[in-house]
Tab-separated table of C-alpha atoms and ligand atoms in Angstrom:
chain	number	residue	atom	x	y	z
A	1	MET	CA	88.548	340.129	-4.657
A	2	PRO	CA	87.533	337.872	-1.797
A	3	SER	CA	90.259	339.179	0.492
A	4	HIS	CA	88.953	342.744	0.425
A	5	PRO	CA	87.106	343.824	3.533
A	6	THR	CA	83.725	345.462	3.482
A	7	PHE	CA	83.971	349.246	3.321
A	8	ASP	CA	81.622	351.933	4.554
A	9	LEU	CA	81.940	353.832	1.278
A	10	ALA	CA	83.131	352.805	-2.161
A	11	VAL	CA	83.868	355.686	-4.528
A	12	VAL	CA	84.022	355.094	-8.279
A	13	GLY	CA	86.330	357.653	-9.907
A	14	ALA	CA	89.509	359.208	-8.531
A	15	GLY	CA	88.982	362.684	-9.967
A	16	ILE	CA	88.397	365.670	-7.693
A	17	VAL	CA	84.722	364.791	-7.194
A	18	GLY	CA	85.518	361.231	-6.105
A	19	LEU	CA	88.365	362.440	-3.889
A	20	GLY	CA	86.004	365.043	-2.394
A	21	CYS	CA	83.577	362.265	-1.422
A	22	ALA	CA	86.432	360.156	-0.064
A	23	LEU	CA	87.738	363.020	2.089
A	24	ALA	CA	84.318	363.878	3.502
A	25	ALA	CA	83.676	360.237	4.472
A	26	ALA	CA	87.184	359.721	5.845
A	27	ARG	CA	86.758	362.776	8.061
A	28	LEU	CA	83.712	361.031	9.557
A	29	GLY	CA	85.908	358.035	10.338
A	30	LYS	CA	84.456	355.881	7.537
A	31	ARG	CA	86.424	353.120	5.829
A	32	VAL	CA	86.734	354.243	2.221
A	33	VAL	CA	87.869	352.624	-1.017
A	34	VAL	CA	88.351	354.581	-4.271
A	35	ILE	CA	88.244	352.595	-7.515
A	36	ASP	CA	89.484	353.921	-10.857
A	37	ARG	CA	90.151	352.263	-14.175
A	38	ASP	CA	93.242	354.359	-14.891
A	39	ALA	CA	96.697	353.780	-13.410
A	40	THR	CA	97.096	357.488	-12.676
A	41	ALA	CA	94.734	360.446	-12.772
A	42	ASN	CA	94.099	361.347	-16.388
A	43	GLY	CA	90.677	363.033	-16.541
A	44	ALA	CA	89.493	366.633	-16.371
A	45	SER	CA	90.834	366.973	-12.839
A	46	VAL	CA	94.459	366.969	-14.040
A	47	ARG	CA	93.834	368.795	-17.333
A	48	ASN	CA	92.332	371.933	-15.850
A	49	PHE	CA	93.842	375.262	-14.788
A	50	GLY	CA	93.751	374.305	-11.128
A	51	PHE	CA	91.969	377.607	-10.697
A	52	ILE	CA	89.696	377.410	-7.679
A	53	THR	CA	87.273	380.210	-8.393
A	54	VAL	CA	84.655	381.667	-6.113
A	55	THR	CA	83.945	385.030	-7.712
A	56	GLY	CA	81.825	384.668	-10.841
A	57	GLN	CA	80.239	381.334	-9.899
A	58	GLU	CA	76.477	381.173	-10.292
A	59	ALA	CA	74.604	382.773	-7.391
A	60	GLY	CA	73.120	380.328	-4.890
A	61	ASP	CA	74.354	376.740	-4.549
A	62	MET	CA	77.390	377.090	-6.811
A	63	TRP	CA	78.703	380.144	-5.009
A	64	ARG	CA	78.094	378.455	-1.643
A	65	ARG	CA	79.856	375.289	-2.811
A	66	ALA	CA	82.777	377.282	-4.185
A	67	ARG	CA	83.273	379.156	-0.916
A	68	ARG	CA	83.196	375.922	1.074
A	69	SER	CA	85.500	374.108	-1.371
A	70	ARG	CA	87.976	376.964	-1.293
A	71	GLU	CA	88.044	376.684	2.506
A	72	ILE	CA	88.730	372.944	2.284
A	73	TRP	CA	91.397	373.391	-0.420
A	74	ALA	CA	93.229	375.923	1.761
A	75	ALA	CA	93.271	373.540	4.744
A	76	VAL	CA	94.068	370.395	2.748
A	77	ALA	CA	96.805	372.082	0.719
A	78	ASP	CA	98.542	372.907	3.942
A	79	GLU	CA	98.251	369.399	5.375
A	80	ALA	CA	98.951	367.498	2.153
A	81	GLY	CA	101.859	369.683	1.043
A	82	ILE	CA	100.092	371.048	-2.042
A	83	ALA	CA	101.546	374.379	-3.110
A	84	ILE	CA	99.185	377.297	-3.654
A	85	GLY	CA	100.708	379.036	-6.684
A	86	HIS	CA	98.967	382.350	-6.370
A	87	ARG	CA	95.836	383.775	-4.789
A	88	GLY	CA	93.079	385.991	-6.109
A	89	LEU	CA	91.682	387.024	-9.464
A	90	LEU	CA	92.299	390.071	-11.637
A	91	LEU	CA	89.519	390.332	-14.198
A	92	SER	CA	91.009	392.971	-16.463
A	93	VAL	CA	88.579	394.653	-18.878
A	94	ARG	CA	88.947	396.856	-21.944
A	95	ARG	CA	85.371	398.134	-22.381
A	96	PRO	CA	83.225	400.659	-20.472
A	97	ARG	CA	80.314	398.191	-20.659
A	98	SER	CA	82.441	395.626	-18.832
A	99	ILE	CA	83.130	398.155	-16.101
A	100	ALA	CA	79.347	398.576	-15.761
A	101	VAL	CA	78.978	394.785	-15.340
A	102	LEU	CA	81.683	394.760	-12.683
A	103	GLU	CA	80.063	397.670	-10.835
A	104	ALA	CA	76.742	395.818	-10.879
A	105	PHE	CA	78.476	392.656	-9.630
A	106	LEU	CA	80.030	394.582	-6.744
A	107	ARG	CA	76.534	395.660	-5.647
A	108	THR	CA	75.529	391.989	-5.152
A	109	PRO	CA	76.375	390.009	-2.000
A	110	MET	CA	78.895	388.042	-4.109
A	111	GLY	CA	80.974	391.196	-4.475
A	112	ALA	CA	81.925	391.113	-0.780
A	113	GLN	CA	85.654	391.734	-0.293
A	114	CYS	CA	86.102	392.339	-4.035
A	115	ARG	CA	86.814	395.760	-5.498
A	116	LEU	CA	87.156	397.661	-8.729
A	117	LEU	CA	90.648	398.815	-9.668
A	118	ASP	CA	91.120	401.702	-12.077
A	119	ALA	CA	93.765	401.475	-14.789
A	120	ALA	CA	96.493	402.950	-12.579
A	121	ASP	CA	95.670	400.614	-9.652
A	122	LEU	CA	95.663	397.677	-12.021
A	123	ARG	CA	99.094	398.502	-13.360
A	124	THR	CA	100.475	398.914	-9.865
A	125	ARG	CA	99.022	395.612	-8.695
A	126	GLN	CA	100.074	393.689	-11.797
A	127	PRO	CA	102.737	395.492	-13.860
A	128	ALA	CA	102.570	392.774	-16.526
A	129	LEU	CA	99.211	394.224	-17.551
A	130	ALA	CA	100.618	397.753	-17.908
A	131	THR	CA	100.864	397.614	-21.696
A	132	GLY	CA	97.494	395.917	-22.213
A	133	GLY	CA	94.345	397.846	-22.999
A	134	GLY	CA	92.841	397.469	-19.525
A	135	LEU	CA	90.506	400.270	-18.385
A	136	GLY	CA	90.311	398.638	-14.984
A	137	ALA	CA	89.811	395.312	-13.269
A	138	LEU	CA	87.833	393.427	-10.716
A	139	TRP	CA	90.078	392.301	-7.887
A	140	SER	CA	88.842	389.270	-5.965
A	141	PRO	CA	90.885	387.897	-3.058
A	142	HIS	CA	89.101	384.528	-2.929
A	143	GLU	CA	90.733	382.426	-5.647
A	144	LEU	CA	93.481	379.836	-5.206
A	145	ARG	CA	95.634	378.209	-7.858
A	146	VAL	CA	97.125	374.718	-7.626
A	147	GLU	CA	99.108	372.714	-10.196
A	148	SER	CA	96.468	370.066	-10.802
A	149	ARG	CA	98.742	367.474	-12.359
A	150	GLU	CA	100.715	367.447	-9.103
A	151	ALA	CA	97.949	368.346	-6.667
A	152	ILE	CA	95.547	365.507	-7.532
A	153	PRO	CA	98.115	362.686	-7.117
A	154	ARG	CA	99.343	364.342	-3.927
A	155	LEU	CA	95.810	364.610	-2.579
A	156	ALA	CA	95.221	360.909	-3.308
A	157	ALA	CA	98.506	359.922	-1.648
A	158	TRP	CA	97.634	362.001	1.418
A	159	LEU	CA	94.152	360.437	1.640
A	160	GLU	CA	95.867	357.058	1.614
A	161	SER	CA	98.587	357.847	4.164
A	162	ARG	CA	96.724	360.225	6.481
A	163	HIS	CA	93.181	358.839	6.305
A	164	GLY	CA	93.731	355.194	5.377
A	165	VAL	CA	91.725	355.452	2.154
A	166	ARG	CA	92.327	352.382	-0.066
A	167	PHE	CA	92.903	352.930	-3.790
A	168	LEU	CA	92.189	350.265	-6.393
A	169	ARG	CA	93.744	351.492	-9.636
A	170	GLU	CA	93.523	349.953	-13.103
A	171	THR	CA	90.197	348.535	-12.048
A	172	ALA	CA	87.224	349.231	-14.319
A	173	VAL	CA	83.847	349.293	-12.615
A	174	LEU	CA	81.315	347.333	-14.648
A	175	GLY	CA	78.227	347.722	-12.496
A	176	VAL	CA	76.979	349.174	-9.221
A	177	GLU	CA	74.083	348.110	-7.035
A	178	THR	CA	73.196	348.589	-3.389
A	179	ALA	CA	76.217	347.568	-1.270
A	180	ARG	CA	78.054	345.966	-4.225
A	181	VAL	CA	80.460	347.258	-6.861
A	182	VAL	CA	81.195	344.863	-9.694
A	183	THR	CA	84.676	345.439	-11.080
A	184	ALA	CA	86.771	343.791	-13.759
A	185	ARG	CA	88.842	342.334	-10.901
A	186	GLY	CA	85.962	341.090	-8.735
A	187	ASP	CA	83.331	342.508	-6.391
A	188	VAL	CA	83.856	345.173	-3.759
A	189	HIS	CA	81.364	345.412	-0.896
A	190	ALA	CA	80.498	348.699	0.753
A	191	ASP	CA	77.491	350.001	2.666
A	192	ALA	CA	77.280	353.047	0.392
A	193	VAL	CA	78.571	353.861	-3.088
A	194	ALA	CA	79.344	357.232	-4.702
A	195	VAL	CA	79.717	356.979	-8.476
A	196	CYS	CA	81.781	359.946	-9.752
A	197	PRO	CA	82.520	359.030	-13.377
A	198	GLY	CA	83.424	362.473	-14.725
A	199	ASP	CA	82.283	362.682	-18.326
A	200	ASP	CA	81.776	358.947	-18.890
A	201	LEU	CA	78.092	359.073	-19.783
A	202	ALA	CA	77.899	355.536	-21.163
A	203	SER	CA	79.325	352.973	-18.721
A	204	LEU	CA	77.383	353.229	-15.447
A	205	PHE	CA	73.698	354.152	-15.143
A	206	PRO	CA	73.515	355.367	-18.775
A	207	ASP	CA	69.708	355.605	-18.683
A	208	ARG	CA	69.740	357.727	-15.544
A	209	ILE	CA	72.388	359.970	-17.099
A	210	ALA	CA	70.466	360.209	-20.388
A	211	ALA	CA	67.430	361.533	-18.510
A	212	TYR	CA	69.456	364.649	-17.625
A	213	GLY	CA	70.234	365.358	-21.283
A	214	LEU	CA	73.973	365.592	-20.683
A	215	THR	CA	76.582	366.041	-23.365
A	216	ARG	CA	80.342	366.596	-23.247
A	217	CYS	CA	82.385	369.744	-23.626
A	218	LYS	CA	85.873	369.803	-25.147
A	219	LEU	CA	88.367	372.527	-24.188
A	220	GLN	CA	91.714	373.519	-25.716
A	221	MET	CA	94.554	374.456	-23.391
A	222	LEU	CA	98.092	375.781	-23.799
A	223	ARG	CA	101.213	376.088	-21.704
A	224	LEU	CA	103.378	379.081	-22.618
A	225	ALA	CA	107.032	379.627	-21.763
A	226	ASP	CA	107.948	381.824	-18.786
A	227	PRO	CA	107.116	385.377	-19.958
A	228	GLY	CA	109.653	386.919	-17.585
A	229	PHE	CA	107.044	388.372	-15.237
A	230	ARG	CA	105.288	386.943	-12.187
A	231	LEU	CA	101.527	386.902	-11.878
A	232	THR	CA	100.212	387.853	-8.464
A	233	ALA	CA	96.754	386.411	-9.271
A	234	GLY	CA	94.872	384.542	-12.003
A	235	VAL	CA	93.957	386.801	-14.921
A	236	MET	CA	90.717	386.880	-16.905
A	237	SER	CA	89.237	389.309	-19.441
A	238	ASP	CA	85.948	390.772	-20.728
A	239	LEU	CA	85.036	387.472	-22.403
A	240	GLY	CA	84.768	385.814	-18.979
A	241	LEU	CA	81.889	388.129	-18.102
A	242	THR	CA	79.700	386.361	-20.649
A	243	ARG	CA	80.670	382.808	-19.598
A	244	TYR	CA	80.598	382.887	-15.800
A	245	ALA	CA	76.979	382.907	-14.635
A	246	GLY	CA	77.698	385.131	-11.616
A	247	TYR	CA	78.335	388.008	-14.052
A	248	ALA	CA	76.470	386.838	-17.170
A	249	ALA	CA	73.112	386.664	-15.345
A	250	LEU	CA	73.289	390.381	-14.487
A	251	PRO	CA	71.104	392.604	-16.725
A	252	GLU	CA	74.174	394.782	-17.453
A	253	ALA	CA	75.853	391.792	-19.143
A	254	HIS	CA	73.318	391.651	-21.986
A	255	GLY	CA	74.602	394.794	-23.690
A	256	LEU	CA	78.180	393.599	-23.258
A	257	ARG	CA	77.335	390.273	-24.883
A	258	ALA	CA	75.827	392.081	-27.877
A	259	GLN	CA	78.968	394.218	-28.175
A	260	LEU	CA	81.268	391.176	-27.983
A	261	GLU	CA	79.173	389.429	-30.625
A	262	ARG	CA	79.950	392.337	-32.946
A	263	GLU	CA	83.608	392.774	-31.964
A	264	GLN	CA	84.782	389.194	-31.268
A	265	PRO	CA	82.280	386.908	-33.057
A	266	ASP	CA	84.819	384.119	-33.609
A	267	HIS	CA	85.765	384.048	-29.936
A	268	LEU	CA	82.132	383.694	-28.961
A	269	ALA	CA	81.421	381.100	-31.664
A	270	HIS	CA	84.194	378.875	-30.277
A	271	GLY	CA	83.366	379.602	-26.653
A	272	VAL	CA	86.776	381.201	-26.162
A	273	HIS	CA	87.442	383.160	-23.017
A	274	LEU	CA	90.703	383.839	-21.242
A	275	ILE	CA	92.141	382.406	-18.057
A	276	VAL	CA	95.865	382.794	-17.394
A	277	VAL	CA	97.551	381.234	-14.367
A	278	GLN	CA	101.220	380.714	-13.608
A	279	SER	CA	103.141	377.629	-12.538
A	280	ALA	CA	106.082	377.427	-10.168
A	281	ASP	CA	108.585	377.320	-13.083
A	282	GLY	CA	107.151	380.574	-14.451
A	283	SER	CA	105.295	378.975	-17.373
A	284	LEU	CA	101.713	380.067	-17.963
A	285	VAL	CA	98.665	377.858	-18.342
A	286	VAL	CA	96.368	379.622	-20.778
A	287	GLY	CA	92.944	378.738	-22.210
A	288	ASP	CA	90.300	377.988	-23.232
A	289	SER	CA	87.577	377.111	-25.743
A	290	HIS	CA	84.265	375.219	-25.505
A	291	HIS	CA	82.906	372.797	-28.125
A	292	TYR	CA	80.001	370.477	-27.334
A	293	ALA	CA	79.390	366.948	-28.660
A	294	ALA	CA	78.475	363.484	-27.369
A	295	THR	CA	81.910	362.334	-28.560
A	296	PRO	CA	84.128	365.388	-28.999
A	297	ASP	CA	86.880	364.966	-31.576
A	298	PRO	CA	90.396	364.719	-30.107
A	299	PHE	CA	91.945	367.348	-32.396
A	300	ALA	CA	93.151	370.739	-31.175
A	301	SER	CA	92.503	373.379	-33.836
A	302	GLU	CA	95.315	375.847	-34.494
A	303	ALA	CA	92.728	378.506	-35.406
A	304	VAL	CA	91.098	378.132	-31.993
A	305	ASP	CA	94.470	378.271	-30.224
A	306	ARG	CA	95.152	381.458	-32.187
A	307	LEU	CA	91.930	383.027	-30.879
A	308	ILE	CA	92.999	382.232	-27.309
A	309	LEU	CA	96.448	383.729	-27.960
A	310	ASP	CA	94.932	386.831	-29.598
A	311	GLU	CA	92.983	387.520	-26.426
A	312	PHE	CA	96.117	386.934	-24.347
A	313	GLU	CA	98.005	389.468	-26.475
A	314	ALA	CA	95.221	392.042	-26.200
A	315	VAL	CA	95.143	391.735	-22.412
A	316	PHE	CA	98.918	391.741	-21.845
A	317	GLY	CA	99.742	394.104	-24.718
A	318	ALA	CA	102.620	391.868	-25.791
A	319	ALA	CA	103.321	388.915	-28.047
A	320	ALA	CA	102.539	385.577	-26.419
A	321	PRO	CA	105.597	383.544	-25.368
A	322	PRO	CA	106.295	380.286	-27.243
A	323	VAL	CA	103.846	377.429	-26.740
A	324	LEU	CA	105.388	374.560	-24.738
A	325	GLU	CA	102.402	372.211	-24.561
A	326	ARG	CA	98.929	371.847	-26.016
A	327	TRP	CA	96.211	369.548	-24.766
A	328	THR	CA	92.465	369.079	-24.760
A	329	GLY	CA	90.192	368.093	-21.909
A	330	THR	CA	86.529	367.219	-21.623
A	331	TYR	CA	83.857	367.476	-18.948
A	332	ALA	CA	80.190	366.547	-18.640
A	333	SER	CA	77.872	369.391	-19.527
A	334	ALA	CA	74.185	370.186	-19.003
A	335	ARG	CA	72.164	373.148	-20.231
A	336	ASP	CA	69.965	373.411	-17.188
A	337	ARG	CA	72.025	372.384	-14.146
A	338	THR	CA	75.494	372.697	-12.686
A	339	VAL	CA	75.552	369.347	-10.875
A	340	VAL	CA	73.780	366.004	-10.931
A	341	ILE	CA	73.236	364.143	-7.652
A	342	ASP	CA	71.057	361.181	-8.545
A	343	ALA	CA	69.965	358.196	-6.427
A	344	PRO	CA	69.818	355.241	-8.814
A	345	ALA	CA	69.520	352.694	-5.970
A	346	PRO	CA	69.299	352.796	-2.160
A	347	GLY	CA	72.669	353.765	-0.713
A	348	VAL	CA	74.025	354.747	-4.136
A	349	ARG	CA	74.631	358.238	-5.476
A	350	LEU	CA	75.644	359.257	-8.983
A	351	VAL	CA	77.561	362.544	-8.720
A	352	MET	CA	78.632	364.739	-11.634
A	353	VAL	CA	79.635	368.361	-12.038
A	354	THR	CA	77.985	369.434	-15.297
A	355	THR	CA	79.794	372.690	-15.857
A	356	GLY	CA	83.484	373.565	-15.864
A	357	ALA	CA	83.822	374.080	-12.137
A	358	GLY	CA	84.608	370.767	-10.468
A	359	ALA	CA	87.946	371.932	-9.057
A	360	SER	CA	86.092	374.834	-7.458
A	361	THR	CA	83.137	372.872	-6.063
A	362	GLY	CA	84.104	369.185	-5.748
A	363	PHE	CA	85.011	369.211	-2.058
A	364	ALA	CA	81.697	370.776	-1.027
A	365	LEU	CA	79.806	368.434	-3.294
A	366	GLY	CA	81.559	365.498	-1.619
A	367	GLU	CA	80.355	366.719	1.773
A	368	GLU	CA	76.776	366.982	0.525
A	369	VAL	CA	76.808	363.505	-0.968
A	370	VAL	CA	78.345	361.933	2.129
A	371	ALA	CA	75.795	363.728	4.325
A	372	GLN	CA	73.039	362.229	2.193
A	373	LEU	CA	74.515	358.726	2.331
A	374	PHE	CA	75.374	358.643	6.027
A	375	GLY	CA	73.071	361.285	7.451
A	376	GLY	CA	70.325	358.835	8.215
A	377	ASP	CA	68.655	359.036	4.823
A	378	GLY	CA	70.927	357.172	2.454
A	379	SER	CA	67.911	355.757	0.625
B	1	LIG	C1	90.562	371.861	-19.752
B	1	LIG	C2	89.723	372.024	-18.514
B	1	LIG	C3	89.899	373.142	-17.715
B	1	LIG	C4	89.138	373.280	-16.550
B	1	LIG	N1	89.439	374.289	-15.689
B	1	LIG	C5	88.827	374.315	-14.471
B	1	LIG	C6	89.237	375.223	-13.477
B	1	LIG	O1	90.211	375.942	-13.631
B	1	LIG	N2	88.523	375.293	-12.330
B	1	LIG	C7	87.499	374.450	-12.076
B	1	LIG	O2	86.885	374.553	-11.020
B	1	LIG	N3	87.157	373.505	-12.950
B	1	LIG	C8	87.785	373.416	-14.132
B	1	LIG	N4	87.452	372.463	-15.044
B	1	LIG	C9	86.408	371.499	-14.681
B	1	LIG	C10	86.928	370.432	-13.738
B	1	LIG	O3	88.219	370.013	-14.133
B	1	LIG	C11	85.949	369.252	-13.744
B	1	LIG	O4	84.650	369.724	-13.395
B	1	LIG	C12	86.364	368.198	-12.722
B	1	LIG	O5	87.714	367.848	-12.888
B	1	LIG	C13	85.494	366.954	-12.844
B	1	LIG	O6	85.983	366.033	-11.887
B	1	LIG	P1	85.489	364.538	-11.879
B	1	LIG	O7	86.100	363.900	-10.714
B	1	LIG	O8	83.992	364.530	-11.985
B	1	LIG	O9	85.976	363.937	-13.260
B	1	LIG	P2	87.395	363.336	-13.742
B	1	LIG	O10	88.522	364.127	-13.270
B	1	LIG	O11	87.229	363.146	-15.217
B	1	LIG	O12	87.485	361.915	-13.037
B	1	LIG	C14	86.588	360.875	-13.313
B	1	LIG	C15	87.310	359.580	-13.024
B	1	LIG	O13	86.364	358.517	-13.084
B	1	LIG	C16	87.022	357.398	-13.636
B	1	LIG	N5	85.969	356.492	-14.159
B	1	LIG	C17	84.894	356.824	-14.928
B	1	LIG	N6	84.152	355.736	-15.168
B	1	LIG	C18	84.757	354.685	-14.545
B	1	LIG	C19	84.474	353.294	-14.442
B	1	LIG	N7	83.387	352.732	-15.004
B	1	LIG	N8	85.325	352.500	-13.738
B	1	LIG	C20	86.431	353.035	-13.113
B	1	LIG	N9	86.750	354.353	-13.196
B	1	LIG	C21	85.909	355.168	-13.891
B	1	LIG	C22	87.917	357.974	-14.712
B	1	LIG	O14	88.978	357.096	-15.025
B	1	LIG	C23	88.394	359.265	-14.037
B	1	LIG	O15	89.622	359.073	-13.369
B	1	LIG	C24	88.164	372.308	-16.228
B	1	LIG	C25	87.980	371.212	-17.060
B	1	LIG	C26	88.758	371.055	-18.190
B	1	LIG	C27	88.565	369.843	-19.045
């Protein structure tokens, strides 16, 4: 590609993490190019719930990143014309032990601005949950919901039109070194490179990635027909208290986990917990499950979908509407860390979210990576 100019930053990967890096650099006035092998976004960033969650993220860096990313999403959504579907979280629970976990959570700094609703409050706030078995719920005002399959392309288009970010699509990156990106269509030159390959653990810097012991996680997702009600917030259930580290790390969560292992062993075995969000046409995006493998199989199990729908029916106290779509998605996963920021060469960063929270943290991560690369210590 001899005609391409030299850029300040080349980003490999046009998922939310790559776009987060591109935005942070563009806001500093840098010349940015984003390179992706696909013609349109097709990775985890368009397969997710679009649920930007703050409450429940792991205490410390993740919670900080989620709060910052939420702030950026709110501003960018406005500027880029990305609709915010609904705001907030209702974590509706059916067990006294879950209430104890929520009370403990509210005593932590992460409980700020959140509150516990009793069953009557819950039904008033969200009548659709009136016939479910909810004893109460955590209400969090922090969450946002976007329609990822529309939001990610719109974000990319806005980066291009508003910030002059160049996009090279259908361009596989074969190698990266300091100031040079080798692609299937020729070399791209940039002072700094951010490699954001999602869950591709094999193509770029495989040895560096292997050192982190990463694997991949497969999730099953469903879209259900409009149930005839409107959600005022994303909905979760007791099972979420054992998956999200912000709750699961609390001592009160241990007893709940033991109870769920007795009462819902199949849900736990398949990593099923419930998130329900609603799209503009009224349909619901519902999931999910978690299965780990280096190469997850591409098959969505009906039995696993049934477990997800069972939990939906328990929470809403009604039969699930017809399924309109089913899909799977995968993300990179680590046992011992939520992100990887690695420096495989001077001026190069390898950036991966290694838990299911890239939509909620990618913008903040982009700022951190760009600060490292251009903050005077890009080595
Ligand atoms: C089903 C599902 C539900 C989820 N729900 C949520 C949620 O509600 N909230 C939340 O915060 N997170 C959620 N997550 C997690 C979140 O979606 C991911 O953490 C995030 O999308 C990862 O973004 P990414 O940019 O790293 O990866 P991706 O979106 O996978 O993008 C990586 C990009 O890199 C490109 N690429 C890779 N290698 C190369 C190469 N060599 N050359 C050129 N291009 C390359 C790929 O083509 C791809 O476009 C969910 C994930 C899944 C799968």
